[in-house]
mmCIF file of C-alpha atoms and ligand atoms in Angstrom:
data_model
loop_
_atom_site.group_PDB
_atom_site.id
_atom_site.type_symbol
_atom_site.label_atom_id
_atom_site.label_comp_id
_atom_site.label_asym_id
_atom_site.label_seq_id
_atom_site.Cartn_x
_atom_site.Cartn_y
_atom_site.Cartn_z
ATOM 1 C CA UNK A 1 81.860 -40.404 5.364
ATOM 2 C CA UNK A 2 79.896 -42.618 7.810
ATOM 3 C CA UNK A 3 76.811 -42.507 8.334
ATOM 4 C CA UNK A 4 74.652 -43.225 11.348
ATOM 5 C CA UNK A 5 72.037 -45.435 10.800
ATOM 6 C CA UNK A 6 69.245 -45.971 13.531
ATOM 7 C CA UNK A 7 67.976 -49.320 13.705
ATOM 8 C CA UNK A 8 65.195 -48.065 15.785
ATOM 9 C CA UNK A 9 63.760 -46.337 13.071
ATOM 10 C CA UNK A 10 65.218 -49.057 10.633
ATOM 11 C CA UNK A 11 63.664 -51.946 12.468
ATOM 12 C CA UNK A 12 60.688 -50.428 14.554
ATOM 13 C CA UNK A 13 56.909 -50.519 13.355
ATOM 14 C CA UNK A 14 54.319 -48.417 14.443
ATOM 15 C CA UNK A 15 51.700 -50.647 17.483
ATOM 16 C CA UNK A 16 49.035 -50.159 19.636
ATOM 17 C CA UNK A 17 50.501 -48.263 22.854
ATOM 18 C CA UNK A 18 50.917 -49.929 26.072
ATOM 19 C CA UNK A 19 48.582 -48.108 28.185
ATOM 20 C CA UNK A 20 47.573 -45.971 26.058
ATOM 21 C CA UNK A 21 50.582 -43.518 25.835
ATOM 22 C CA UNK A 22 53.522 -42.265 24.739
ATOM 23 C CA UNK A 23 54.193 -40.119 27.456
ATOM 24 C CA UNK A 24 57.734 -38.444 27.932
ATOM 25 C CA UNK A 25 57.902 -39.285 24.338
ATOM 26 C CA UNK A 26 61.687 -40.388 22.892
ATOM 27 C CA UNK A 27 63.276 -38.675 26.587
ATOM 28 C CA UNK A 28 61.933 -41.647 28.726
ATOM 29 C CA UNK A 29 64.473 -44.150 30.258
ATOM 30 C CA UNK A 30 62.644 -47.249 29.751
ATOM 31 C CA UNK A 31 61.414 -47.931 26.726
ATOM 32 C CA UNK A 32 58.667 -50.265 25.921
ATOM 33 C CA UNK A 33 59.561 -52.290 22.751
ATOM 34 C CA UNK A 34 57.422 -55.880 21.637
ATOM 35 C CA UNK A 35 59.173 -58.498 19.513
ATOM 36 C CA UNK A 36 56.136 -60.642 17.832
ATOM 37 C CA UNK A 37 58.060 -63.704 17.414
ATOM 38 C CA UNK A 38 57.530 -67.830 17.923
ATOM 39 C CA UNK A 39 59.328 -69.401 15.092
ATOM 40 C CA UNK A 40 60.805 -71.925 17.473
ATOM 41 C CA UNK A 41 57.666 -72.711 18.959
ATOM 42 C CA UNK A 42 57.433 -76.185 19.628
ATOM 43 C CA UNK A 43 54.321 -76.945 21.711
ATOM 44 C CA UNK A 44 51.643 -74.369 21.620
ATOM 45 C CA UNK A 45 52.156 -71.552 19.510
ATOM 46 C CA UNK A 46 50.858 -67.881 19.380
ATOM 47 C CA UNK A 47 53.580 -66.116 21.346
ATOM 48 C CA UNK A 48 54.045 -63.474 18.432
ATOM 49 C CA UNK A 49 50.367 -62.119 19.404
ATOM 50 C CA UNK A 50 51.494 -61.195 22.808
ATOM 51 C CA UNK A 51 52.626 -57.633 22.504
ATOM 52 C CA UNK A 52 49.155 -56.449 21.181
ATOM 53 C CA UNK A 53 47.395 -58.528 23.402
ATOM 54 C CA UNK A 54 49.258 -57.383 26.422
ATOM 55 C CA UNK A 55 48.907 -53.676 25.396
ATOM 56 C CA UNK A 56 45.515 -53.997 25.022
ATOM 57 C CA UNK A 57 45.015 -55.472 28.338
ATOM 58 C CA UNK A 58 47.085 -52.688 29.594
ATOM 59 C CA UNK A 59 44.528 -50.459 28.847
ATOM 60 C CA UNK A 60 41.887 -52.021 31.641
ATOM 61 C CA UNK A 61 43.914 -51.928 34.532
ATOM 62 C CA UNK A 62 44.452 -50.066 37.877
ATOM 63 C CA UNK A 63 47.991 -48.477 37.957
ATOM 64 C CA UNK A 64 48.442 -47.954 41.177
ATOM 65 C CA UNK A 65 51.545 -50.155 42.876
ATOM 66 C CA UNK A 66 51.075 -50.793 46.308
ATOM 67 C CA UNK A 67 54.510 -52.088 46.759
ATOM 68 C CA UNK A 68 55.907 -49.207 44.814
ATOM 69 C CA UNK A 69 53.831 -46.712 47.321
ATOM 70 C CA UNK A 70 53.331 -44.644 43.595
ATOM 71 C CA UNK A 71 51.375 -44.593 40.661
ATOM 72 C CA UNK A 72 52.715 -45.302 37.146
ATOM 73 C CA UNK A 73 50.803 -41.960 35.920
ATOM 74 C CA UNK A 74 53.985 -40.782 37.295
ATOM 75 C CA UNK A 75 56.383 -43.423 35.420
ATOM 76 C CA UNK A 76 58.474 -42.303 32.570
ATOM 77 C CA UNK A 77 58.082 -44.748 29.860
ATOM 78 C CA UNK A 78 57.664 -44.717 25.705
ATOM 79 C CA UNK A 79 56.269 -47.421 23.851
ATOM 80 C CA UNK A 80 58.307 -47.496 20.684
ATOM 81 C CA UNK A 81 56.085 -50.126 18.854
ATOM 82 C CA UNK A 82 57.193 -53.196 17.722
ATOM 83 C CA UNK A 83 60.198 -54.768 16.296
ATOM 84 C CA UNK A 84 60.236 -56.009 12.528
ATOM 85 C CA UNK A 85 60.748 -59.799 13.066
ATOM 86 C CA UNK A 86 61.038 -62.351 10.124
ATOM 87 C CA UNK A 87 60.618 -66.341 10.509
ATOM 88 C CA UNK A 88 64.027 -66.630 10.362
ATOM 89 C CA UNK A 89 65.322 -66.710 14.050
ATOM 90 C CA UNK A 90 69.438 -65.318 13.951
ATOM 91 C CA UNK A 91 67.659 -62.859 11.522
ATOM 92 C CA UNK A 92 65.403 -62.023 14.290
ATOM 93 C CA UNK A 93 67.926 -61.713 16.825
ATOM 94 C CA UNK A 94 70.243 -59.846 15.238
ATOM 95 C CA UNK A 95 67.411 -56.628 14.888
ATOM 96 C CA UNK A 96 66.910 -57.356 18.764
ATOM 97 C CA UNK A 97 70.597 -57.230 19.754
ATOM 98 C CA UNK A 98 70.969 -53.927 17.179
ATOM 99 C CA UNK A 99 67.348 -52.212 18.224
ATOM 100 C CA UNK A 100 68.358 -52.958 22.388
ATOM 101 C CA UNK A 101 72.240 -51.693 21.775
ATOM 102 C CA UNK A 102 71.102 -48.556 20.260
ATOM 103 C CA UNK A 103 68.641 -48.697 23.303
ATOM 104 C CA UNK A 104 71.583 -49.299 25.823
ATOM 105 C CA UNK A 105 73.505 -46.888 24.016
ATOM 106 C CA UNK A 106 71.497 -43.796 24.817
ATOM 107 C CA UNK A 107 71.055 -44.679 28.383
ATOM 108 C CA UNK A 108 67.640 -46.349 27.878
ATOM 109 C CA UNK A 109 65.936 -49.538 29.628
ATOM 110 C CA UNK A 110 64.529 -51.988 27.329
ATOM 111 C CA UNK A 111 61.252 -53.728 28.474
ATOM 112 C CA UNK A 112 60.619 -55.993 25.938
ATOM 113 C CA UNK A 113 57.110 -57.582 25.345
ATOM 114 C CA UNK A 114 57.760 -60.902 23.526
ATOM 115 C CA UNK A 115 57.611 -63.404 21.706
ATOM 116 C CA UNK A 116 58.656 -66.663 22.720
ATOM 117 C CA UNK A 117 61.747 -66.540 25.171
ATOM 118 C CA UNK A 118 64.895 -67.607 22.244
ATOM 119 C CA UNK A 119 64.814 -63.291 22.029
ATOM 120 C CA UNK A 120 66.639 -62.769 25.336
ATOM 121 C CA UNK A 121 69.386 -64.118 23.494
ATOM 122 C CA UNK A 122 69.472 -60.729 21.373
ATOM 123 C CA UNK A 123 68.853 -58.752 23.841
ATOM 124 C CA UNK A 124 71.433 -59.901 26.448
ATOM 125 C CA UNK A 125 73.832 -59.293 22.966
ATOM 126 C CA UNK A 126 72.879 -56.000 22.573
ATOM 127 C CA UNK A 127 73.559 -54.749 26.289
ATOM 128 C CA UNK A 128 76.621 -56.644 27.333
ATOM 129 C CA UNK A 129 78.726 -54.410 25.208
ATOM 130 C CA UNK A 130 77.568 -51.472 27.483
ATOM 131 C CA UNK A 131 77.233 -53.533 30.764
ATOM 132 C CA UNK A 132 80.090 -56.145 30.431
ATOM 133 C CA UNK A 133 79.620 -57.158 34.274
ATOM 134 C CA UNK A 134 75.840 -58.118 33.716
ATOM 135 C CA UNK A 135 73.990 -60.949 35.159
ATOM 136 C CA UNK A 136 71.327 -62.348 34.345
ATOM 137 C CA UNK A 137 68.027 -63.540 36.439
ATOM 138 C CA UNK A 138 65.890 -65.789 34.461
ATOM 139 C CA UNK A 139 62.106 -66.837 35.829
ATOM 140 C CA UNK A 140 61.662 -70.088 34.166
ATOM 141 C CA UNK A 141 59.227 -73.575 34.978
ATOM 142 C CA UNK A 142 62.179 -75.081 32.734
ATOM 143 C CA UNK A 143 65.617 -74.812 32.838
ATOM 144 C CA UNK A 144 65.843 -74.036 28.759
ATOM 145 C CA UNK A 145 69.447 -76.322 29.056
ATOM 146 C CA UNK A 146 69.479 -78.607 26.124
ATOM 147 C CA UNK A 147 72.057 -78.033 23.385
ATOM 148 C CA UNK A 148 69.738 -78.559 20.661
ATOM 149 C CA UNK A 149 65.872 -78.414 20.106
ATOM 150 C CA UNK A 150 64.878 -80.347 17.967
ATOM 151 C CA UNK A 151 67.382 -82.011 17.129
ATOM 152 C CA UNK A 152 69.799 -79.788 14.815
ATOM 153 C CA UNK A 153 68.208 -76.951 15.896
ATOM 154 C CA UNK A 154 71.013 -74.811 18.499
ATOM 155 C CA UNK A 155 68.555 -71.914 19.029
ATOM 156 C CA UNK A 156 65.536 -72.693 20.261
ATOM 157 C CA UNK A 157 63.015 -71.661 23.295
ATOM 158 C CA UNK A 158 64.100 -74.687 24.510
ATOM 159 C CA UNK A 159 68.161 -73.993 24.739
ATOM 160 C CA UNK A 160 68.104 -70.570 25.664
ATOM 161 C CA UNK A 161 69.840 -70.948 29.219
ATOM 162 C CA UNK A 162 72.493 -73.273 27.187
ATOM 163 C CA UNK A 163 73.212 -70.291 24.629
ATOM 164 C CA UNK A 164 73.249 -68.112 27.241
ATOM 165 C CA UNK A 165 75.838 -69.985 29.616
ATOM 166 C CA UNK A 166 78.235 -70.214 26.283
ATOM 167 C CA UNK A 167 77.926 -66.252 25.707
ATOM 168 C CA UNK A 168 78.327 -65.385 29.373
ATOM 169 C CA UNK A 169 79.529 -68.058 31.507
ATOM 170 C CA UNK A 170 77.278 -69.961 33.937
ATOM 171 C CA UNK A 171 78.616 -68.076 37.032
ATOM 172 C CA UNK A 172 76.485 -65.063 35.925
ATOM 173 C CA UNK A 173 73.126 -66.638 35.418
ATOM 174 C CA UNK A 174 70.512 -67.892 38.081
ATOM 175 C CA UNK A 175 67.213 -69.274 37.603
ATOM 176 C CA UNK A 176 63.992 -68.519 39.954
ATOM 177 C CA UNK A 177 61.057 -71.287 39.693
ATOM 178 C CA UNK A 178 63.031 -74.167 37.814
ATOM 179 C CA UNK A 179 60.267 -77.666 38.168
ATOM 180 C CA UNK A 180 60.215 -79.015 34.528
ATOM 181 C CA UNK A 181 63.766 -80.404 33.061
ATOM 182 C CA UNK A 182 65.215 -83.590 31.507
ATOM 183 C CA UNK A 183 67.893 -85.726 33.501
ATOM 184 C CA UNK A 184 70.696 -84.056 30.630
ATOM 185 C CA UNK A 185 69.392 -80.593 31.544
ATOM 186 C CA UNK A 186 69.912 -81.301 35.141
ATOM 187 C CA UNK A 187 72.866 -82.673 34.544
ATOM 188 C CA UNK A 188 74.049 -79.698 32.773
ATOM 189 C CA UNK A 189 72.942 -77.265 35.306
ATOM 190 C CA UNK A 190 74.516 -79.343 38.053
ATOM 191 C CA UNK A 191 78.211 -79.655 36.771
ATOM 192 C CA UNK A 192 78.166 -75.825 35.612
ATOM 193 C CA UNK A 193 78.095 -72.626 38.257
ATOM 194 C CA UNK A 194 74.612 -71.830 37.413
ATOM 195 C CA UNK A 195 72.728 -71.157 40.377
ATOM 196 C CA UNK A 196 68.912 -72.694 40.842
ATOM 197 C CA UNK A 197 66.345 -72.124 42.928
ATOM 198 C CA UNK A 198 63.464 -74.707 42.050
ATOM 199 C CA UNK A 199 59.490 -73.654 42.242
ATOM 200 C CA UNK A 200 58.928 -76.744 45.031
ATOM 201 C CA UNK A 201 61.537 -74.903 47.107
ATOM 202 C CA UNK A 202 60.459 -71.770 46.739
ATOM 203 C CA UNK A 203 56.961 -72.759 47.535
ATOM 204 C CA UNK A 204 58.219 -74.681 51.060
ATOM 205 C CA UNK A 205 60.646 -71.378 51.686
ATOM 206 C CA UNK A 206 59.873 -67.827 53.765
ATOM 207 C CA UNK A 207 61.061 -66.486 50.576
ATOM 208 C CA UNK A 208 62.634 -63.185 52.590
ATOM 209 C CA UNK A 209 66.091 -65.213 52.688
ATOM 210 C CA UNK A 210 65.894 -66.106 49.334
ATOM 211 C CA UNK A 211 65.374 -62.577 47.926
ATOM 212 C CA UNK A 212 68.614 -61.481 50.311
ATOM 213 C CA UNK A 213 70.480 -63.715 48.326
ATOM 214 C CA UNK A 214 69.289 -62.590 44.547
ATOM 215 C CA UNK A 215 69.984 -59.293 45.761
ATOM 216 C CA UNK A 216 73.477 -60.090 46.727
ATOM 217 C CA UNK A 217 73.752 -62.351 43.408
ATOM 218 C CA UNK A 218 73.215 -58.607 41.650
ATOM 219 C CA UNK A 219 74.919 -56.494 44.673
ATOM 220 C CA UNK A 220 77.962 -55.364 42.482
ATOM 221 C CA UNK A 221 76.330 -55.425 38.812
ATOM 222 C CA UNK A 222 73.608 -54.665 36.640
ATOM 223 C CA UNK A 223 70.965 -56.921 35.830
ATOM 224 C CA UNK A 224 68.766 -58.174 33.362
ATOM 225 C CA UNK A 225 65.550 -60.399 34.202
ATOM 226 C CA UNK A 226 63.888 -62.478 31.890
ATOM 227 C CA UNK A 227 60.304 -63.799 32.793
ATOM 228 C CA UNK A 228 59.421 -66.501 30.891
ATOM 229 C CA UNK A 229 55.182 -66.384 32.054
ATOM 230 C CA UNK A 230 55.292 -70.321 32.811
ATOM 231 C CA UNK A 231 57.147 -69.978 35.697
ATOM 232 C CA UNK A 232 53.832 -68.618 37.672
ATOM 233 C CA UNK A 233 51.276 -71.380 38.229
ATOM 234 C CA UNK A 234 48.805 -72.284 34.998
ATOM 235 C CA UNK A 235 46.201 -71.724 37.668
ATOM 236 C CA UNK A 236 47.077 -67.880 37.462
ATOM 237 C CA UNK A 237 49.325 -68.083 33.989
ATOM 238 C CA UNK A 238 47.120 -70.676 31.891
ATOM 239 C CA UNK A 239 47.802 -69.134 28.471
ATOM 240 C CA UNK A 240 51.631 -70.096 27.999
ATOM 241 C CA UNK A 241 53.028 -72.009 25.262
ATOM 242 C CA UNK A 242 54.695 -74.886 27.647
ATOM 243 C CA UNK A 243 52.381 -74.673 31.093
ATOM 244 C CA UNK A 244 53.945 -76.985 33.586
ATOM 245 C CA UNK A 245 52.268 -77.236 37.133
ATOM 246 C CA UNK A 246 53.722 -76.630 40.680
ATOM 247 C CA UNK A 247 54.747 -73.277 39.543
ATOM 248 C CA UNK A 248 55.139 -69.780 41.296
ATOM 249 C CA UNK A 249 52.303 -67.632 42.932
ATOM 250 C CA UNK A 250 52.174 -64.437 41.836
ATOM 251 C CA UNK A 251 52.137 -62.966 44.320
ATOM 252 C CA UNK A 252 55.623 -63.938 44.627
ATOM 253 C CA UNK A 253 56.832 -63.384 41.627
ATOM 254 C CA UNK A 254 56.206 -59.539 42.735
ATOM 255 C CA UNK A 255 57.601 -59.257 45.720
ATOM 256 C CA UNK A 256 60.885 -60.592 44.328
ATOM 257 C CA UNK A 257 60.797 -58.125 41.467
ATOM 258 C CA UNK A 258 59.834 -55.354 43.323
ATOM 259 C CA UNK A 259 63.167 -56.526 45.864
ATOM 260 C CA UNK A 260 65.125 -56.570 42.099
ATOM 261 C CA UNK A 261 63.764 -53.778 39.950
ATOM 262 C CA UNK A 262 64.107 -50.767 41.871
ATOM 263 C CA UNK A 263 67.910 -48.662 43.155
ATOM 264 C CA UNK A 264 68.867 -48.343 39.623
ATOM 265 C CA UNK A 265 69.909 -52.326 38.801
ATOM 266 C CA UNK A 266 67.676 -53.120 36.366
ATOM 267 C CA UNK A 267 69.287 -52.771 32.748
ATOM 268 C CA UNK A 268 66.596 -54.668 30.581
ATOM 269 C CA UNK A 269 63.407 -56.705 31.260
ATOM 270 C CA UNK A 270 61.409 -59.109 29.587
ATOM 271 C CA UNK A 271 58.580 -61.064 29.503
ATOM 272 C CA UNK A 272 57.970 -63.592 26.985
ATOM 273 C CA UNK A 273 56.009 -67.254 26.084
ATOM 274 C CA UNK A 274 52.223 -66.169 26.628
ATOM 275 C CA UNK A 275 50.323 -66.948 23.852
ATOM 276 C CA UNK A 276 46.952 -65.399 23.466
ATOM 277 C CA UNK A 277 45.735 -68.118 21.391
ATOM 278 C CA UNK A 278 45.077 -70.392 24.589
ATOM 279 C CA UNK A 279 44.023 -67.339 26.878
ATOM 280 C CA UNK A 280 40.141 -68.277 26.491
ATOM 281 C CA UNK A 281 39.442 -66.367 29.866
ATOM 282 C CA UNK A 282 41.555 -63.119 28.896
ATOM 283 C CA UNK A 283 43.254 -63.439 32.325
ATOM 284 C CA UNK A 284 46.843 -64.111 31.161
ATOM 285 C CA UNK A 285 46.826 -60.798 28.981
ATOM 286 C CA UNK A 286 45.803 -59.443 32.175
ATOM 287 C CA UNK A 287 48.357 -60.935 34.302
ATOM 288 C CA UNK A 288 51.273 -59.747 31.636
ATOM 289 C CA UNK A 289 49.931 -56.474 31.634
ATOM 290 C CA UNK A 290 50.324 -55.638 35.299
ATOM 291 C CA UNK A 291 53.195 -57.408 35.670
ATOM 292 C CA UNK A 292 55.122 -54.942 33.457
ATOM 293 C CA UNK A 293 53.386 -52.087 34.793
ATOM 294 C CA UNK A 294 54.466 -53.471 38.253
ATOM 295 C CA UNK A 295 58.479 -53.336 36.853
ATOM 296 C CA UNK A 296 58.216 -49.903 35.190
ATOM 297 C CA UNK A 297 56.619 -48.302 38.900
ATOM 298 C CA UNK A 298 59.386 -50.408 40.564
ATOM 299 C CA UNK A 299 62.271 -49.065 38.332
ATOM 300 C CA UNK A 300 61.189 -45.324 39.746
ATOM 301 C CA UNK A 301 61.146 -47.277 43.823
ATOM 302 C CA UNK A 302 63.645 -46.597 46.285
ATOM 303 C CA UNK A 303 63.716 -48.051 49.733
HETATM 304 MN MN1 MN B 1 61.959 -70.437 28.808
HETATM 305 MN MN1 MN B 2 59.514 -72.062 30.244
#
């Protein structure tokens, strides 16, 4: 006899709720889920404090999306808690990739609070089994290339795009906000199929031709965005583990999720590498926070 085990129940600990409810209970399509993790951490730490810190900020903001033209009061969404991570990072992963499957599996959207960015890798594992056309849209100030970091170490915050590409296949990825990268990672970016749009461009661009093209990048697939917070500037994102400057506005940032996140594209989201240990003004929580309100409203947008 076999017998189903449910690695959401297996895996998932009870948390604080992101704003404040559980509404729509276990039937709601997206499904808030944090993954306090930063083993990998090389710079500043304190990425596996984000999920609280992000739901409690959650609880202090105005919910009503302008771009959306609707209120998240009226956004299906259940905030499961948070995963059971251990230092060990395939460990780690592996309860990501099962928890998101399962996830996937019942027709549910992950939006995953992190943790430092290395757990996209699980996730993107647990979905392409049920989306095996997916691509992948990555807001990054770094191009997370390098095939080890430190050296020895293959799965880091710092190789994520790398791991990715070898999963995947670089055709499938593109990056939004790239400024901060070694001559190898550019290198690496430039002899693959990866596609790049850097922050300096961005910043110089009317962005409306830009956002044509990620939504053509997507037109006949799924997708799944990553937001790694140090893409937006440190001006407006100064609690991240690696802040680089020249990044994003974000009021940017916004506009192209709101252009990505709604008709039904969005399979999985997540934001990851604030650390609330640096957030001395409590304005990064705050940024986080509305930022994934901002993609759950979006996910219930049409044009
Ligand atoms: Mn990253
Ligand atoms: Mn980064």
């Amino acid at each position: 006899m076999v017998t189903f085990v449910s690695y959401l129940e297996l895996y998932i600990s009870d948390a604080f709720n992101y704003l404040g409810g559980r509404r729509g209970e276990a039937e709601a399509t997206n499904v808030v889920i944090g993954v306090p993790f930063d083993s990998t951490s090389s710079f500043r730490v304190g990425a596996r404090y984000a999920p609280e810190r992000i739901r409690e900020a959650s609880q202090y903001i105005e919910t009503y999306s302008y771009r959306a033209g609707m209120d998240f009061d009226d956004v299906d969404y259940y905030d499961a808690g948070n995963i059971a991570t251990v230092p060990n990072v395939m460990t780690t992963l592996t309860r990501v990739e099962r928890v998101v499957a399962e996830l996937a599996h019942q027709e549910k959207r992950p939006i995953i609070l992190g943790g430092e960015h290395t757990i996209t890798l699980g996730a993107i594992k647990g979905l392409i089994k049920f989306h095996p056309d997916l691509k992948v849209i990555i807001f990054d100030a770094h191009f997370d290339l390098r095939d080890e970091y430190p050296e020895g170490q293959k799965i880091s915050h710092a190789t994520v795009t790398r791991r990715l590409i070898d999963d995947i296949g670089s055709e499938r990825v593109l990056l939004v906000g790239v400024r901060a990268f070694s001559r190898y990672e550019l290198e690496v970016a430039n002899s693959s199929d990866i596609r790049y749009f850097t922050s300096c461009y961005l910043n110089k661009s009317k962005y409306d031709e830009i956002i044509k093209e990620l939504k053509n990048f997507i037109s006949t697939s799924k997708c799944y965005i990553s937001l790694d917070l140090d893409v937006i500037d440190p001006s407006y994102a100064p609690a991240v583990q690696n802040p680089e400057i020249e990044g994003l506005h974000p009021t940017m940032v916004l506009d192209i999720l709101h252009a990505l996140c709604k008709d039904e594209k969005l399979v999985g989201f997540d934001i990851v590498e604030f650390t609330p240990l640096f957030d001395y003004s409590g304005t990064t929580s705050v940024l986080a926070a509305k930022i994934v309100c901002e993609v759950l409203t979006y996910t219930f947008a049409r044009d």
